[in-house]
Amino acid sequence: MADYKLTELMTIRCAREISDGEVVFVGVGLPIVVAAYAFATHAPNMIMFTEGGAIRATPPPGLAITVDDPALFTNADATFGMLATMAALQRGEVDVAFIGGAQIDKFGNINSTGAGDWSKKESFTYFAGSGGANDMATSGKRVLAIMPQDKKKFVEKCEYITTPGFLGGPGEREALGMIGGGPDCVVSTMGVYRFDEDTKEMYLAEFFPGQSVEKIKAACAWDLKVSPNVVETTPPTAEEVKVLRGIDPTGFYLG
Amino acid sequence: MADIDKRMTLKEAVAKFIHDGDTVYYGGFQIAVPMALTHEIIRQKKRHLTTIESSTDVGGLDLLVGAGCVTEIHTAWIMNWYVKAPYAIRRAFNKGHLKRYDISNFGATSAMMAGFLGIPFIPIRGNTGTDMIKHNTTDLRTIEDPFTGKKQTVVRAWRADVAVIHAQKADRLGNVVSYSTRGVTDEFGAMGSKRGVIVTAEEIVEPEITRSDPDRVIVPYFKTLAVVHCPYGAHPSASRGYYGLDIRFSQYQGKYERHAELLPHFLDEWIYGCADHAAYMKKYVEKFGQEGLDRLKPILGFKPKMDIDYGYHDPACWKGVPLYTDDRLKAYEEALAAKKGGK
């Protein structure tokens, strides 16, 4: 079995969610590495959109540190700016909205605004805020999220809904006229989750090597449902890890 | 042609054009953050500013809030990515010194687009169904779509009193050249400003140079109040083609942002203790060495390969040229004339 880090497993697992030829809107952080990896492996015809406003049919020439990184604009296909890439979301042209967040709940709603009760200003701990995640998850055809997992981060109900999942449950997105399909897959530091077609509740689909269903349920604040077909995630091959490390040779993202 | 030279020092530009209580469009995103202007606003102890922008990195706005200049922010995303939090903003919000209005990136971009268009509000898809629309009714509302009767989220137009941006090049008249991202939202935030734009630029070029490539001008001269020649004016954020992100300095600054008792020391040493941006950069080299600056050098060699010519056509060539015709047209016109004559 290949020697790999958790970040590498998460990156390679996320990349498997991207099909060749899809339009992928890439958020800040590990998604940037996932996109570069997907380009280099099974999705050479992917189209990469960023918040900074670059549209690329090819991987950037170097490792981008941010979604507004100069490398993303070097030999891009178009660089019209945030207005143009995010307008494509509103037109319904983005297949995969790939985001992160600080807290997620059982309906896939994401909090990236802060911890605590916003109305109690003295105790609310502000994070950065939505950025483009809200726009991406509202209108992207499907949402792929990458999240660290523990009991404070996988909660019954987000303290602040920054980014809509299925909100309070089935039918709520449709009632508000959202054009995107909502959350499809969540890759955490422990496993992989999908959403029940009827209840819209997140369930465990895969556990990472070294994890167990029990450990994962213990790191989740609600009574997590588990797929009857739950499986261990296929670990990356030595070749996959080699390609990935070639993208981030100094471990800027991967550690 | 009016040839008004708008070049001035950082000090003059901020003293003359930014007033206490102003709403300021804060330019840049993760790069091209107007840091030299940030420092000068802090140096001049401007107060009760409101900022509008979509997203802003490297802690520039965190410093402005921490130094007591900004008391109201409308934003989608603020932090110093290299320490993963907006610490001074967090503290100011907790103490009730800061009003914060949250919105999504495209919500903010659309608000500035509405300001750019000179209309009162604009429909958007995002923010719907979230706590942002619940808590930020100053910027976000739900109305009935007059055409379909369905519920529609709208965002009000944002218009700054004055915009502060950093660009690669500008001429003395105030034509501002920004390329690659074309400023993310700078063109809309700046053009929507009521009084105009203060720009710091890596280089000042002759107007004949900017006019030779007008597609790259994101702010035309009539909108510009002040042009400041300011190399490294975005440091520690980047300026495309000039220098990259100074991650180590952002991490260093971030440690000061993190602790309320440390932050004043950063402000004293790097801002109040420096007469201008050149003094700040000099201090940088003294403290972290020329090698610190050398590490920021970009990989170049990506000049456009497309050979274009903005040529035009001279209509004088039509003088004396008879009208084009042919036998069919002549016959038709003669028949038409005969018919009219017969009436």
Short mmCIF file of C-alpha atoms in Angstrom, two decimals, chain B residues 50-300:
data_model
loop_
_atom_site.label_atom_id
_atom_site.label_comp_id
_atom_site.label_asym_id
_atom_site.label_seq_id
_atom_site.Cartn_x
_atom_site.Cartn_y
_atom_site.Cartn_z
CA THR B 50 -17.19 52.76 6.28
CA THR B 51 -15.66 50.32 3.81
CA ILE B 52 -17.25 48.45 0.93
CA GLU B 53 -15.51 45.63 -0.99
CA SER B 54 -16.20 42.01 -1.89
CA SER B 55 -13.27 40.09 -0.41
CA THR B 56 -9.99 41.27 1.03
CA ASP B 57 -6.92 39.39 2.19
CA VAL B 58 -3.54 40.05 3.87
CA GLY B 59 -5.08 41.86 6.83
CA GLY B 60 -5.15 45.41 5.45
CA LEU B 61 -8.71 45.99 6.60
CA ASP B 62 -7.92 44.22 9.87
CA LEU B 63 -5.23 46.87 10.49
CA LEU B 64 -7.63 49.70 9.58
CA VAL B 65 -10.17 48.40 12.08
CA GLY B 66 -7.50 47.64 14.69
CA ALA B 67 -6.13 51.18 14.40
CA GLY B 68 -9.59 52.65 14.94
CA CYS B 69 -10.09 54.14 11.46
CA VAL B 70 -12.97 51.97 10.24
CA THR B 71 -16.17 51.49 12.25
CA GLU B 72 -18.47 49.93 9.64
CA ILE B 73 -17.72 47.25 7.05
CA HIS B 74 -19.81 45.68 4.30
CA THR B 75 -18.07 42.54 3.13
CA ALA B 76 -18.16 38.97 1.88
CA TRP B 77 -14.80 37.82 3.21
CA ILE B 78 -12.06 39.38 5.28
CA MET B 79 -9.00 37.84 6.74
CA ASN B 80 -5.30 37.48 6.74
CA TRP B 81 -5.24 34.06 5.04
CA TYR B 82 -1.75 33.42 6.37
CA VAL B 83 -2.96 33.38 9.99
CA LYS B 84 -6.46 32.16 9.05
CA ALA B 85 -8.50 34.80 10.88
CA PRO B 86 -9.53 38.47 11.03
CA TYR B 87 -8.42 39.04 14.62
CA ALA B 88 -8.75 42.81 15.09
CA ILE B 89 -12.14 42.74 13.37
CA ARG B 90 -13.28 39.96 15.68
CA ARG B 91 -12.27 41.96 18.75
CA ALA B 92 -13.79 45.22 17.52
CA PHE B 93 -17.09 43.46 16.77
CA ASN B 94 -17.12 41.87 20.24
CA LYS B 95 -16.53 45.24 21.90
CA GLY B 96 -19.24 46.91 19.84
CA HIS B 97 -16.75 49.20 18.07
CA LEU B 98 -17.51 47.77 14.64
CA LYS B 99 -20.71 47.27 12.65
CA ARG B 100 -20.33 44.40 10.23
CA TYR B 101 -22.71 43.66 7.36
CA ASP B 102 -22.20 40.24 5.74
CA ILE B 103 -23.04 39.34 2.17
CA SER B 104 -21.72 36.87 -0.44
CA ASN B 105 -18.99 37.71 -2.93
CA PHE B 106 -21.35 38.00 -5.85
CA GLY B 107 -23.80 39.90 -3.65
CA ALA B 108 -21.05 42.46 -2.99
CA THR B 109 -19.91 42.49 -6.62
CA SER B 110 -23.52 42.99 -7.74
CA ALA B 111 -23.98 45.82 -5.20
CA MET B 112 -20.99 47.58 -6.75
CA MET B 113 -22.23 46.76 -10.23
CA ALA B 114 -25.53 48.48 -9.33
CA GLY B 115 -23.50 51.47 -8.09
CA PHE B 116 -21.52 51.41 -11.33
CA LEU B 117 -24.78 51.35 -13.31
CA GLY B 118 -26.29 54.16 -11.24
CA ILE B 119 -29.39 52.14 -10.33
CA PRO B 120 -30.80 51.67 -6.79
CA PHE B 121 -30.66 47.87 -6.44
CA ILE B 122 -30.13 44.70 -8.44
CA PRO B 123 -31.55 41.15 -8.27
CA ILE B 124 -29.20 38.33 -7.26
CA ARG B 125 -29.54 34.58 -6.75
CA GLY B 126 -27.24 34.13 -3.75
CA ASN B 127 -27.76 34.95 -0.06
CA THR B 128 -31.32 33.59 -0.29
CA GLY B 129 -32.44 31.46 2.64
CA THR B 130 -29.37 32.19 4.79
CA ASP B 131 -28.60 34.09 7.97
CA MET B 132 -26.93 36.82 5.92
CA ILE B 133 -30.27 37.99 4.51
CA LYS B 134 -31.76 37.61 8.01
CA HIS B 135 -29.18 39.80 9.74
CA ASN B 136 -28.17 42.19 6.95
CA THR B 137 -31.39 43.88 5.84
CA THR B 138 -29.33 47.05 5.30
CA ASP B 139 -28.02 45.50 2.08
CA LEU B 140 -30.30 42.56 1.32
CA ARG B 141 -34.09 42.31 0.90
CA THR B 142 -36.65 40.03 -0.69
CA ILE B 143 -39.14 41.56 -3.10
CA GLU B 144 -41.76 40.27 -5.52
CA ASP B 145 -40.53 39.91 -9.08
CA PRO B 146 -42.91 42.27 -10.96
CA PHE B 147 -42.88 39.99 -14.01
CA THR B 148 -43.43 36.57 -12.45
CA GLY B 149 -44.76 37.36 -8.98
CA LYS B 150 -42.09 35.11 -7.45
CA LYS B 151 -39.89 36.05 -4.49
CA GLN B 152 -36.62 37.66 -5.53
CA THR B 153 -33.54 38.55 -3.47
CA VAL B 154 -32.16 42.00 -4.21
CA VAL B 155 -29.10 43.91 -3.04
CA ARG B 156 -28.96 47.68 -2.75
CA ALA B 157 -26.40 49.64 -4.78
CA TRP B 158 -23.13 50.41 -3.05
CA ARG B 159 -21.51 53.72 -3.91
CA ALA B 160 -18.40 54.89 -2.11
CA ASP B 161 -17.51 58.53 -1.54
CA VAL B 162 -13.97 57.73 -2.59
CA ALA B 163 -12.17 54.62 -3.88
CA VAL B 164 -8.64 53.51 -2.94
CA ILE B 165 -6.95 51.08 -5.33
CA HIS B 166 -3.51 49.84 -6.30
CA ALA B 167 -2.62 49.28 -9.96
CA GLN B 168 0.40 48.34 -12.05
CA LYS B 169 0.55 51.55 -14.08
CA ALA B 170 -1.06 54.95 -14.30
CA ASP B 171 -0.36 58.14 -16.20
CA ARG B 172 -0.20 61.62 -14.66
CA LEU B 173 -3.71 62.41 -15.88
CA GLY B 174 -5.14 59.49 -13.93
CA ASN B 175 -5.71 56.79 -16.55
CA VAL B 176 -5.29 53.61 -14.52
CA VAL B 177 -3.92 50.41 -16.05
CA SER B 178 -4.61 47.12 -14.33
CA TYR B 179 -4.26 43.82 -16.09
CA SER B 180 -4.72 40.11 -15.56
CA THR B 181 -7.68 40.19 -13.17
CA ARG B 182 -8.56 43.68 -14.34
CA GLY B 183 -8.90 44.47 -10.67
CA VAL B 184 -11.51 41.83 -9.73
CA THR B 185 -14.15 44.36 -8.71
CA ASP B 186 -11.96 47.47 -8.83
CA GLU B 187 -13.43 48.75 -12.08
CA PHE B 188 -16.97 48.74 -10.61
CA GLY B 189 -16.10 49.86 -7.08
CA ALA B 190 -13.96 52.67 -8.44
CA MET B 191 -16.30 53.83 -11.21
CA GLY B 192 -19.26 53.79 -8.83
CA SER B 193 -17.52 56.15 -6.39
CA LYS B 194 -19.11 59.58 -6.03
CA ARG B 195 -16.05 61.82 -5.71
CA GLY B 196 -13.47 59.62 -7.43
CA VAL B 197 -10.45 57.40 -7.12
CA ILE B 198 -7.08 57.53 -5.39
CA VAL B 199 -4.63 55.19 -7.08
CA THR B 200 -1.15 54.05 -6.10
CA ALA B 201 0.80 52.65 -9.04
CA GLU B 202 3.99 50.68 -9.43
CA GLU B 203 4.93 52.80 -12.42
CA ILE B 204 3.96 56.11 -13.93
CA VAL B 205 3.86 56.11 -17.71
CA GLU B 206 3.23 58.84 -20.27
CA PRO B 207 -0.40 59.35 -21.36
CA GLU B 208 0.60 58.43 -24.92
CA ILE B 209 1.59 55.00 -23.57
CA THR B 210 -1.74 54.35 -21.77
CA ARG B 211 -3.66 55.68 -24.77
CA SER B 212 -1.81 53.25 -27.02
CA ASP B 213 -3.57 50.39 -25.17
CA PRO B 214 -6.90 51.72 -23.83
CA ASP B 215 -8.39 48.23 -23.40
CA ARG B 216 -6.26 47.86 -20.30
CA VAL B 217 -7.46 51.08 -18.65
CA ILE B 218 -9.90 50.19 -15.85
CA VAL B 219 -10.40 53.76 -14.59
CA PRO B 220 -10.31 56.67 -17.05
CA TYR B 221 -8.71 59.95 -15.99
CA PHE B 222 -11.92 61.91 -15.40
CA LYS B 223 -12.77 59.63 -12.48
CA THR B 224 -9.33 59.88 -10.86
CA LEU B 225 -8.59 62.32 -8.03
CA ALA B 226 -4.96 61.48 -7.26
CA VAL B 227 -2.13 59.44 -8.74
CA VAL B 228 0.62 58.31 -6.37
CA HIS B 229 3.77 56.70 -7.68
CA CYS B 230 4.32 53.98 -5.11
CA PRO B 231 6.54 50.97 -5.81
CA TYR B 232 5.60 48.01 -3.59
CA GLY B 233 2.36 49.86 -2.80
CA ALA B 234 0.50 46.54 -2.36
CA HIS B 235 3.09 44.85 -0.12
CA PRO B 236 2.67 42.33 1.52
CA SER B 237 0.06 41.46 -1.10
CA ALA B 238 1.21 41.08 -4.69
CA SER B 239 1.27 43.19 -7.83
CA ARG B 240 1.14 41.06 -10.96
CA GLY B 241 4.31 41.21 -12.97
CA TYR B 242 6.12 43.18 -10.21
CA TYR B 243 6.24 41.04 -7.06
CA GLY B 244 4.55 38.05 -5.45
CA LEU B 245 2.78 37.58 -2.14
CA ASP B 246 5.04 38.06 0.88
CA ILE B 247 3.72 35.12 2.86
CA ARG B 248 6.32 35.37 5.62
CA PHE B 249 5.58 39.05 6.23
CA SER B 250 1.82 38.38 6.26
CA GLN B 251 2.38 35.68 8.85
CA TYR B 252 4.57 38.07 10.85
CA GLN B 253 1.99 40.86 10.65
CA GLY B 254 -0.73 38.34 11.47
CA LYS B 255 0.87 37.48 14.79
CA TYR B 256 0.61 41.15 15.75
CA GLU B 257 -3.00 41.28 14.53
CA ARG B 258 -3.79 38.28 16.70
CA HIS B 259 -2.92 39.81 20.05
CA ALA B 260 -4.54 43.10 21.10
CA GLU B 261 -1.54 44.00 23.26
CA LEU B 262 0.93 43.38 20.40
CA LEU B 263 -0.89 45.21 17.59
CA PRO B 264 0.03 48.75 18.78
CA HIS B 265 3.72 47.80 18.49
CA PHE B 266 3.25 46.84 14.85
CA LEU B 267 1.41 50.10 14.15
CA ASP B 268 4.16 52.09 15.90
CA GLU B 269 7.06 50.40 14.17
CA TRP B 270 5.73 49.87 10.64
CA ILE B 271 3.20 52.67 10.20
CA TYR B 272 3.43 55.62 12.62
CA GLY B 273 7.20 55.15 12.73
CA CYS B 274 7.54 55.38 8.95
CA ALA B 275 7.13 58.74 7.26
CA ASP B 276 5.90 57.17 4.04
CA HIS B 277 5.85 53.92 2.09
CA ALA B 278 9.45 54.26 0.97
CA ALA B 279 10.44 54.41 4.67
CA TYR B 280 8.34 51.28 5.33
CA MET B 281 10.12 49.41 2.54
CA LYS B 282 13.49 50.66 3.81
CA LYS B 283 12.64 49.30 7.25
CA TYR B 284 11.66 46.02 5.63
CA VAL B 285 15.07 45.66 4.01
CA GLU B 286 16.83 46.67 7.23
CA LYS B 287 14.90 44.10 9.25
CA PHE B 288 14.46 41.18 6.84
CA GLY B 289 17.22 41.84 4.33
CA GLN B 290 17.40 42.47 0.60
CA GLU B 291 16.97 38.70 0.20
CA GLY B 292 13.45 39.13 1.61
CA LEU B 293 12.58 41.43 -1.26
CA ASP B 294 14.47 39.31 -3.78
CA ARG B 295 12.29 36.31 -2.90
CA LEU B 296 9.25 38.23 -4.16
CA LYS B 297 10.56 38.52 -7.72
CA PRO B 298 8.03 37.02 -10.16
CA ILE B 299 8.71 34.52 -12.92
CA LEU B 300 8.46 36.68 -16.03
#
